Tab-separated table of C-alpha atoms in Angstrom:
chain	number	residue	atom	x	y	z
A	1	UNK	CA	0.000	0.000	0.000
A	2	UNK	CA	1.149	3.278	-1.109
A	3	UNK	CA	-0.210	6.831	-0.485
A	4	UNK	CA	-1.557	8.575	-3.164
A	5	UNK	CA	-2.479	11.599	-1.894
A	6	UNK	CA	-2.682	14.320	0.683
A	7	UNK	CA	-4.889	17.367	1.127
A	8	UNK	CA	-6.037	19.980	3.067
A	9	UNK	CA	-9.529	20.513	3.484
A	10	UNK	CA	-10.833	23.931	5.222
A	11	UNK	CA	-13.397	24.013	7.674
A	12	UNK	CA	-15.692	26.264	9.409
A	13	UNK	CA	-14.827	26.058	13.190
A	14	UNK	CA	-17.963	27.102	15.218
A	15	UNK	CA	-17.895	29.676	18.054
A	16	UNK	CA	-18.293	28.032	22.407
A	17	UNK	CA	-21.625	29.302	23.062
A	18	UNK	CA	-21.134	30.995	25.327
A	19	UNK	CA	-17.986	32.204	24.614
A	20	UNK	CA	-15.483	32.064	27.250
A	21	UNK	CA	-12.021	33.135	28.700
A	22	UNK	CA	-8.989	32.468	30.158
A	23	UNK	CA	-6.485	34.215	32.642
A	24	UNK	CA	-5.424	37.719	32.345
A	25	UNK	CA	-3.150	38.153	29.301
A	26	UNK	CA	-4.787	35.265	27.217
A	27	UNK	CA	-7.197	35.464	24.384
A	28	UNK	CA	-10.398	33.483	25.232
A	29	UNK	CA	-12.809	31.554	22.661
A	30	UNK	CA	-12.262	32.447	19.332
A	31	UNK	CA	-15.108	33.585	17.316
A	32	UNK	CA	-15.948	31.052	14.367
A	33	UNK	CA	-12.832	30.601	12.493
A	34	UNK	CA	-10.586	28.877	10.467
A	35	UNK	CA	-10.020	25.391	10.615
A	36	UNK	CA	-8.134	22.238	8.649
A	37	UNK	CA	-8.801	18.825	7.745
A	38	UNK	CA	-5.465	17.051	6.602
A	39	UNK	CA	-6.959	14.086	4.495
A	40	UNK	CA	-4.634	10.858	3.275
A	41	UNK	CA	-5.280	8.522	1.016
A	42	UNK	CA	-4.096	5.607	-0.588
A	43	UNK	CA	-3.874	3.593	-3.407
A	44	UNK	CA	-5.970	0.781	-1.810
A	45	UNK	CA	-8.390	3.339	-1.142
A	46	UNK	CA	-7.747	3.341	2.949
A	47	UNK	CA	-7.743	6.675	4.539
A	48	UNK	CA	-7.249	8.319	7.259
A	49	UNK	CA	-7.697	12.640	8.811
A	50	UNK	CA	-6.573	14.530	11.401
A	51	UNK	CA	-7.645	18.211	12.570
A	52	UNK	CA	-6.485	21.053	12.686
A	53	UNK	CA	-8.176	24.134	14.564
A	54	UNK	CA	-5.674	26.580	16.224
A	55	UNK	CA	-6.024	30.099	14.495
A	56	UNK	CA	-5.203	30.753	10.936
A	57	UNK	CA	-5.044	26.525	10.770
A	58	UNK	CA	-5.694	26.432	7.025
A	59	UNK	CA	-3.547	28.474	5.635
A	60	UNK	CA	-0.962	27.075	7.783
A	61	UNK	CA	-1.428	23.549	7.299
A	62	UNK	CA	-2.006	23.646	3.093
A	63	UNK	CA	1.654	25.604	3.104
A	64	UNK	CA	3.369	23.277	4.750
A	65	UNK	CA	1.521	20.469	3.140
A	66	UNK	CA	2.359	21.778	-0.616
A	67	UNK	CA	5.553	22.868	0.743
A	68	UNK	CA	7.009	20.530	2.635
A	69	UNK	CA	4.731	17.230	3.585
A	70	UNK	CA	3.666	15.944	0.113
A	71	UNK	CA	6.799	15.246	-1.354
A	72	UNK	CA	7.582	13.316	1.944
A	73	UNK	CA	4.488	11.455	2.221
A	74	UNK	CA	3.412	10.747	-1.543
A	75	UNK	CA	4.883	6.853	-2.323
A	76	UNK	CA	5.373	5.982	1.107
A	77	UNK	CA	4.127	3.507	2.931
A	78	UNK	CA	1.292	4.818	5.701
A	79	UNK	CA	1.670	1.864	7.843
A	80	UNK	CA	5.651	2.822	8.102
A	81	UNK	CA	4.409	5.412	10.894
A	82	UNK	CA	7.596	5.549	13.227
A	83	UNK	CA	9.560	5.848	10.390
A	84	UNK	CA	7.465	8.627	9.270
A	85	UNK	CA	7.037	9.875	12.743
A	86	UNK	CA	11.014	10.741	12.593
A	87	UNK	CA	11.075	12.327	9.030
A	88	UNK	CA	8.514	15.050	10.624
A	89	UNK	CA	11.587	15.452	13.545
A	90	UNK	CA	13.871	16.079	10.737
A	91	UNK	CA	11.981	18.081	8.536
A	92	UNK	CA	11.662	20.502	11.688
A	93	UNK	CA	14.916	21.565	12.258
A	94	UNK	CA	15.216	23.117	9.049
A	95	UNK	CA	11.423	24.001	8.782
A	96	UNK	CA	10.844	25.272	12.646
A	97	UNK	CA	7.300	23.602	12.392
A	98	UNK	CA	4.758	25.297	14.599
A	99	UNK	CA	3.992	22.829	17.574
A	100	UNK	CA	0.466	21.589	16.901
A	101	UNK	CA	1.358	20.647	14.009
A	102	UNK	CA	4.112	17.918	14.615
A	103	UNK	CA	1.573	15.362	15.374
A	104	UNK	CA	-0.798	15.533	12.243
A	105	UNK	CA	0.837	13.218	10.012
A	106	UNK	CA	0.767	11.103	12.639
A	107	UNK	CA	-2.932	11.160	13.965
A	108	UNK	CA	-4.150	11.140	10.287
A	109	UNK	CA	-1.897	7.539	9.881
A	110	UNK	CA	-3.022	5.999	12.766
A	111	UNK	CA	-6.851	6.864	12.200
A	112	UNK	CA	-6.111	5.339	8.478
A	113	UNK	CA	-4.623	2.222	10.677
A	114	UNK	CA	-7.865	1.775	12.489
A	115	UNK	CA	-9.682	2.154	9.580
A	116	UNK	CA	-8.023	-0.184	7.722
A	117	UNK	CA	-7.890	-2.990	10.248
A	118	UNK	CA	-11.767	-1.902	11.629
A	119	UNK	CA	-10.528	-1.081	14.821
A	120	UNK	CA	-10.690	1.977	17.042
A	121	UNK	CA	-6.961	3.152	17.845
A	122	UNK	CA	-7.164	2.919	21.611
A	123	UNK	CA	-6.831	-1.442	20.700
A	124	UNK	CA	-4.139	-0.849	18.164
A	125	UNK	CA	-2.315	0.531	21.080
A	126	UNK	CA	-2.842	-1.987	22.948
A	127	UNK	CA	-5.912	-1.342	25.014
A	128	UNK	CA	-5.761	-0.658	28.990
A	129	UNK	CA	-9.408	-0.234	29.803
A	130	UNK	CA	-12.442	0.656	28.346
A	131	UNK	CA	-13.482	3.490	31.217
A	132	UNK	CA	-11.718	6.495	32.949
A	133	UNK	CA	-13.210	8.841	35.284
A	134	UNK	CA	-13.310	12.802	34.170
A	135	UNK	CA	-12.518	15.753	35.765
A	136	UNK	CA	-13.941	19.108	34.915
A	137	UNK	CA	-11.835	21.025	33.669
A	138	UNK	CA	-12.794	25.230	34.231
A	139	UNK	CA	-12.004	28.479	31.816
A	140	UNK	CA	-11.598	31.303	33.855
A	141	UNK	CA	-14.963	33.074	35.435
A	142	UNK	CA	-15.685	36.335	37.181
A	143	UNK	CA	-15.513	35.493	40.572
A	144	UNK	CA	-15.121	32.701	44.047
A	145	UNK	CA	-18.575	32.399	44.226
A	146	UNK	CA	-19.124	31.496	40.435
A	147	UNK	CA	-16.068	29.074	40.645
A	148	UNK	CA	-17.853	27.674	43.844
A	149	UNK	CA	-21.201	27.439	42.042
A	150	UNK	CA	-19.717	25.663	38.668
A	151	UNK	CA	-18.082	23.680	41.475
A	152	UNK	CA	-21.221	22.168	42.163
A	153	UNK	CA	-23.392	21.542	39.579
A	154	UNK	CA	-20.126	19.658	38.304
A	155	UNK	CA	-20.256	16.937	41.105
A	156	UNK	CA	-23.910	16.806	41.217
A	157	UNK	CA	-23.191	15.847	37.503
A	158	UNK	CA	-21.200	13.442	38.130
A	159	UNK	CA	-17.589	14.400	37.563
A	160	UNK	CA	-14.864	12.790	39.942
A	161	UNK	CA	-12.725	16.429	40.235
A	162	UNK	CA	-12.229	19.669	39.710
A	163	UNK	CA	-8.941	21.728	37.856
A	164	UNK	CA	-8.970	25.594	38.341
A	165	UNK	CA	-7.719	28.297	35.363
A	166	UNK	CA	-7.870	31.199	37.455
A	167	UNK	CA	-7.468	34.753	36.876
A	168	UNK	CA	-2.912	34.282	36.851
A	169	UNK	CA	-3.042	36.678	40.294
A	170	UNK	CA	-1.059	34.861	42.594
A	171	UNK	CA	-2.826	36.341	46.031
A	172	UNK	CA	-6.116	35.773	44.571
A	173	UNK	CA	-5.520	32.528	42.763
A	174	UNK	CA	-4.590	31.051	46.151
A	175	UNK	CA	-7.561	32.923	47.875
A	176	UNK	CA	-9.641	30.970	45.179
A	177	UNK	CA	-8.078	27.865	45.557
A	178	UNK	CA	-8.512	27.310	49.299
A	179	UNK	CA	-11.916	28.383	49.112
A	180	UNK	CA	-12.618	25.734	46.891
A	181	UNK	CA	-11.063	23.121	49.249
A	182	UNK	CA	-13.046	24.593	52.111
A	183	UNK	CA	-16.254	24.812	50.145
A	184	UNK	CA	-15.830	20.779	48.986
A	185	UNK	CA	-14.428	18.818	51.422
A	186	UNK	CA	-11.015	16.982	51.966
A	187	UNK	CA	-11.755	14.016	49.978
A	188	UNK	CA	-12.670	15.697	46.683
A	189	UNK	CA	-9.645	15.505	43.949
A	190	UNK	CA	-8.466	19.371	42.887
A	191	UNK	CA	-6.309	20.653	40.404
A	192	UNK	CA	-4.806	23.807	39.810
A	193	UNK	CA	-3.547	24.900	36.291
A	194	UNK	CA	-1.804	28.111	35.969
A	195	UNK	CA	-1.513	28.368	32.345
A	196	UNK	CA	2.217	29.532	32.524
A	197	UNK	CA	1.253	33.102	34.400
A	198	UNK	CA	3.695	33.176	37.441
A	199	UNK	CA	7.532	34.008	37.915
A	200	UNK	CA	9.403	31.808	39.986
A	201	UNK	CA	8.282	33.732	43.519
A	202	UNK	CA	4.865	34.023	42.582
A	203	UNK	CA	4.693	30.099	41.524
A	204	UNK	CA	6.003	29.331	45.157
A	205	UNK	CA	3.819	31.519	47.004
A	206	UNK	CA	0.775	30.079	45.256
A	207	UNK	CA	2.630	26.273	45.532
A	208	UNK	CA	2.759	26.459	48.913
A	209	UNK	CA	-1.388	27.625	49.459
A	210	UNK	CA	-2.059	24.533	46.757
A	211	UNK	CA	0.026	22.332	49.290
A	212	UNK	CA	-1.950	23.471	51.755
A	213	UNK	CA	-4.829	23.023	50.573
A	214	UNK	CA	-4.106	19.180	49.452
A	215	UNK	CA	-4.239	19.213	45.772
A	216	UNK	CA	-3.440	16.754	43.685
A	217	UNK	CA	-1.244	18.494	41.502
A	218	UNK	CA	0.137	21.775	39.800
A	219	UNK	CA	0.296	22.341	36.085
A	220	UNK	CA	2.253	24.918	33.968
A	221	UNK	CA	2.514	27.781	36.719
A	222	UNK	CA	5.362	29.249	34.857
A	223	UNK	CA	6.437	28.871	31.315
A	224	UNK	CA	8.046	25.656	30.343
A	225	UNK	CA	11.425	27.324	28.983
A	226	UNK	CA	13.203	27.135	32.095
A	227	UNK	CA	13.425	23.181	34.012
A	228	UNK	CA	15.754	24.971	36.374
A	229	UNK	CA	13.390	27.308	37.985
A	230	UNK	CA	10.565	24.250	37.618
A	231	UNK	CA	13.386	22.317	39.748
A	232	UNK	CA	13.532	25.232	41.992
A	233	UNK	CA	9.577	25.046	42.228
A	234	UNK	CA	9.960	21.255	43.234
A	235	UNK	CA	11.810	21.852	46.228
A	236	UNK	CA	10.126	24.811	47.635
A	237	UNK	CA	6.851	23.453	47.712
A	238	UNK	CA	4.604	19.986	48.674
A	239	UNK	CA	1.948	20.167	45.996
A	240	UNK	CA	3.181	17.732	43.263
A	241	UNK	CA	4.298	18.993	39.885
A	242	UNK	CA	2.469	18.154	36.495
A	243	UNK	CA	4.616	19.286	33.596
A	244	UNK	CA	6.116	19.450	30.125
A	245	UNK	CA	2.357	20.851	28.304
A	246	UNK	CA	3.725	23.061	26.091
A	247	UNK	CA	7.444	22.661	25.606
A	248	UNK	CA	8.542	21.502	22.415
A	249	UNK	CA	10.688	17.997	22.225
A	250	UNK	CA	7.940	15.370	22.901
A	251	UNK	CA	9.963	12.581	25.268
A	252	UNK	CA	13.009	13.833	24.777
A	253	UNK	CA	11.890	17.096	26.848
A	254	UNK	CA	9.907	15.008	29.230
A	255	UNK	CA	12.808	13.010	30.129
A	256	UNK	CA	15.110	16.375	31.210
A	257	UNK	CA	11.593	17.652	33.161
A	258	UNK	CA	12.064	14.281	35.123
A	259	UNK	CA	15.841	14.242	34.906
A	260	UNK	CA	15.979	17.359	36.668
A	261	UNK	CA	13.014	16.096	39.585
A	262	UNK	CA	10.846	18.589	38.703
A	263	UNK	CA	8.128	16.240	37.512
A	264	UNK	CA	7.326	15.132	41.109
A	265	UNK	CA	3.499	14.184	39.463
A	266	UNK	CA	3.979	13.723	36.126
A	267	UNK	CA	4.257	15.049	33.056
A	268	UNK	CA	1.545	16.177	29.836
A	269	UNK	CA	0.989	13.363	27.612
A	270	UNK	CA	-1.044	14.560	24.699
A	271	UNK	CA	-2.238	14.472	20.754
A	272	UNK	CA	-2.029	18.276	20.119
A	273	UNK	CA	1.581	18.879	21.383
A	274	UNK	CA	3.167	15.911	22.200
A	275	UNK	CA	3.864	15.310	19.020
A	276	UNK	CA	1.274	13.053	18.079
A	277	UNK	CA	-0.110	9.276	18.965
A	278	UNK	CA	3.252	8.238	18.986
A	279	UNK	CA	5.090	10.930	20.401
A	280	UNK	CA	2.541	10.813	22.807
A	281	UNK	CA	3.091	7.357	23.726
A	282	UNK	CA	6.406	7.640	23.889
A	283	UNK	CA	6.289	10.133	26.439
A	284	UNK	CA	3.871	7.787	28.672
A	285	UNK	CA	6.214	4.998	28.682
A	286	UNK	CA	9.160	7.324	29.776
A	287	UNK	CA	7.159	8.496	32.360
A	288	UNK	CA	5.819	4.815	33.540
A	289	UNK	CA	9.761	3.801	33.795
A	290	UNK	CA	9.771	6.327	36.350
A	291	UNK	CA	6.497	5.133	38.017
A	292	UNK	CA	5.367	8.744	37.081
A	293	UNK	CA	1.930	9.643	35.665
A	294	UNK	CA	1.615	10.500	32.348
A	295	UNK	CA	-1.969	12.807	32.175
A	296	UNK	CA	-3.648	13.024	29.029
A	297	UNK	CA	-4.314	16.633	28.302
A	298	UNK	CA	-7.442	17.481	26.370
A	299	UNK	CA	-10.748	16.438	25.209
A	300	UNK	CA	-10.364	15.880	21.647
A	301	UNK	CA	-10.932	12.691	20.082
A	302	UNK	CA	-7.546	11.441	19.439
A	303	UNK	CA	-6.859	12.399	23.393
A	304	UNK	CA	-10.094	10.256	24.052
A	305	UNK	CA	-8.262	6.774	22.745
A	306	UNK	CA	-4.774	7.820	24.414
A	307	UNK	CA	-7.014	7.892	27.677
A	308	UNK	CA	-7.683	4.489	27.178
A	309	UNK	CA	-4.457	3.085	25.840
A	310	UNK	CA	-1.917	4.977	28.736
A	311	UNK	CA	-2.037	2.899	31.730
A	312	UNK	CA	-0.676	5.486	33.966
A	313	UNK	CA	-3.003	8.743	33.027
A	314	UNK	CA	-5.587	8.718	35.519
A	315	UNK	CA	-8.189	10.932	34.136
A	316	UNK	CA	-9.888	12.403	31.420
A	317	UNK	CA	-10.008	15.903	30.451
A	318	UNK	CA	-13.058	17.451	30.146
A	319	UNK	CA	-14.101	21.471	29.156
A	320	UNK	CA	-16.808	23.335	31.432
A	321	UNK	CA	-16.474	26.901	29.959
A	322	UNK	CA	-20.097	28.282	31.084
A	323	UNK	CA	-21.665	29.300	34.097
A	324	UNK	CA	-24.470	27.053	33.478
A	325	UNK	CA	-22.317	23.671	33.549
A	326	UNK	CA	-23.511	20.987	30.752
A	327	UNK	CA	-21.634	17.627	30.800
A	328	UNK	CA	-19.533	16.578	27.866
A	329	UNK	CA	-21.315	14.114	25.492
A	330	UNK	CA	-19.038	11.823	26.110
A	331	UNK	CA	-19.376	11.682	30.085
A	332	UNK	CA	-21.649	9.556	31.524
A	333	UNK	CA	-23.974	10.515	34.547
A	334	UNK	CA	-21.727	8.720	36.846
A	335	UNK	CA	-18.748	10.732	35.951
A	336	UNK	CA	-16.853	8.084	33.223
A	337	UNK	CA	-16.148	8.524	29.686
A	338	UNK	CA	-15.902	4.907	28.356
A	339	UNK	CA	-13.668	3.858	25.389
A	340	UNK	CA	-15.009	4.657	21.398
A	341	UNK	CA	-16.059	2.201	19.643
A	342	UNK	CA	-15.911	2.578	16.320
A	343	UNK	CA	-12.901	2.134	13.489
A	344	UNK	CA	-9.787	4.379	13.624
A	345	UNK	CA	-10.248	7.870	15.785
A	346	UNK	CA	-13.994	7.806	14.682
A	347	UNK	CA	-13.185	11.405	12.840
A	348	UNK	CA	-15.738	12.532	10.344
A	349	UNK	CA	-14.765	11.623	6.763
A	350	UNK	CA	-16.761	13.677	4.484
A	351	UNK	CA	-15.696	17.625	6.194
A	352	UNK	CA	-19.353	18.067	6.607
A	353	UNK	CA	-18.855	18.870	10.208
A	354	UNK	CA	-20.481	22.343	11.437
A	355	UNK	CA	-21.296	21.838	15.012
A	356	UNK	CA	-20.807	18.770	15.193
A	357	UNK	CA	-16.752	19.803	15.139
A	358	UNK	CA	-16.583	21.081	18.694
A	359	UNK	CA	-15.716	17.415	20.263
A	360	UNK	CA	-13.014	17.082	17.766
A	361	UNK	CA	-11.332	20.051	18.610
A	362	UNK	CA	-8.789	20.810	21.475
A	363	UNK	CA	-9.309	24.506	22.653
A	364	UNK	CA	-5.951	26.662	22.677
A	365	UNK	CA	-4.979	27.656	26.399
């Protein structure tokens, strides 16, 4: 089997209604925008696609694609994915490929995998269970007492825990944080996720209210350039340390986050910037060698079979950006999301998608 072809397909990508925001200094919800749909196919006629929905996505993704991809991917074998995997590491060195998009190739190959063999990905994986609890996951709202109140209707909904994206004030993101504890008891889970707002002091003042408080862990509180000052976070403070989101290098940055002990929870193991299925697996097994936890971020669809093919993430990701909190689709009442069922990553094939794109899309935060 050969591949014949790869496109690029622009999409519509609906608004959140309602739309939403993040800390101070981020962009919120986009408005309806621009979207991609990298399509490949083959010879035999199997196929596979992948999305692609950060801001100006399309034009992005059919440059590099006429540019760059096609000549690597036209001829070659799609079932030759760790081979393939490494051409996209060597094409960026020289190309400087934006992050999201390392992992495209890849998700589009193993959803023509599944396809082929009529088998959702999670079981080409390997397959660790076919249920994992969710935690809701917050934007950013206006005040404690809406945070409290979202607080609520998610566990009357169901869902097993709670992560915060506050406002990025140190004084008042701790203020926040234990009132949350207070307000739900000791024996609910909490996270805290600081979205890479804090300097060094400001991480360890908040660090120390989160260890206070007894949360489970503390994700991205200062931007992941720097593993020294996350090392430096590490030993001032109790709460444990979930990290590695956003910095580029799949594994091979992972492994220096651990190296250095600063991953005293885990680290990010994700589609969108983890360069893919595989880069994302990769980065759980590194992480299981250290009996570390390797926590699947996002609630896309491709993040939904890693969920149930990592043995050592232990939840799944799930968006509550309004005030008036809806469950996911894909949560049950009892707060589980349980494994897909149908072939490859279950992405639409015909680009048809209007609303129906929102659970196939990872919002940017």
């Amino acid at each position: 089997m050969k591949i014949t072809h790869v496109e690029v397909h622009r999409i519509d990508v609906p608004a959140a209604s309602p739309p939403f925001r993040w800390r101070d200094g981020l962009s919120g919800s986009a408005p309806v925008g621009d979207g991609a749909v990298l399509h490949i196919g083959t010879d035999e006629g199997a196929e596979g696609v992948s999305v692609f929905a950060r801001p100006g996505a399309y034009s992005t993704l059919r440059d590099l694609v006429d540019r760059v991809f096609r000549a690597e991917l036209v001829g070659a074998d799609p079932f030759q994915r760790e081979w393939l995997w490494h051409r996209v590491w060597e094409l960026d060195r020289i190309h400087e490929l934006p992050l999201p998009t390392l992992g495209l190739i890849d998700i589009a190959l193993w959803d023509l995998a599944g396809r082929y063999h009529g088998e959702p990905v999670w079981r080409l994986l390997g397959g660790f269970r076919e249920a994992i609890p969710a935690y809701a996951s917050t934007s950013t709202f206006s005040s404690v007492a809406e945070f409290l109140d979202v607080a609520d209707q998610c566990l009357a909904l169901g869902y097993r825990g709670i992560k915060l994206h506050a406002w990025g004030d140190a004084r008042r993101d701790a203020e926040l944080c234990l009132a949350l504890r207070d307000h739900v008891g000791p024996d609910v889970p909490l996270m805290y996720d600081g979205s890479a707002g804090f300097d060094l002091p400001d991480a360890i003042r908040l660090g120390r209210a989160l260890s206070e408080a007894d949360y489970l862990w503390y994700e991205e509180p200062i931007r992941e350039f720097s593993i020294s000052a996350y090392q430096r976070l590490a030993e001032a403070v109790d709460v444990p340390l979930l990290v590695a989101e956003t910095s580029d290098g799949a594994h091979m940055n992972a492994a220096d986050f651990i190296r250095a002990g600063a991953a005293t929870f885990g680290v990010r193991a994700g589609t969108t910037l983890r360069g893919g299925i595989t880069g994302a697996m990769r980065t759980a097994h590194l992480a299981d060698a250290f009996r570390l936890r390797a926590e699947v971020h996002g609630s896309d669809i491709p993040n939904h079979h890693l969920c149930m093919a990592i043995s050592n993430t232990t939840y799944y990701e799930s968006l509550v950006t309004s005030v008036n909190v809806v469950r996911e689709r894909h949560v049950d009442d009892q707060g589980l999301v349980h494994a897909p069922a149908g072939p490859g990553i279950a992405l639409p094939l015909d680009f048809g998608y209007g609303n129906e794109l929102l659970p196939f899309v990872e919002q940017p935060r």
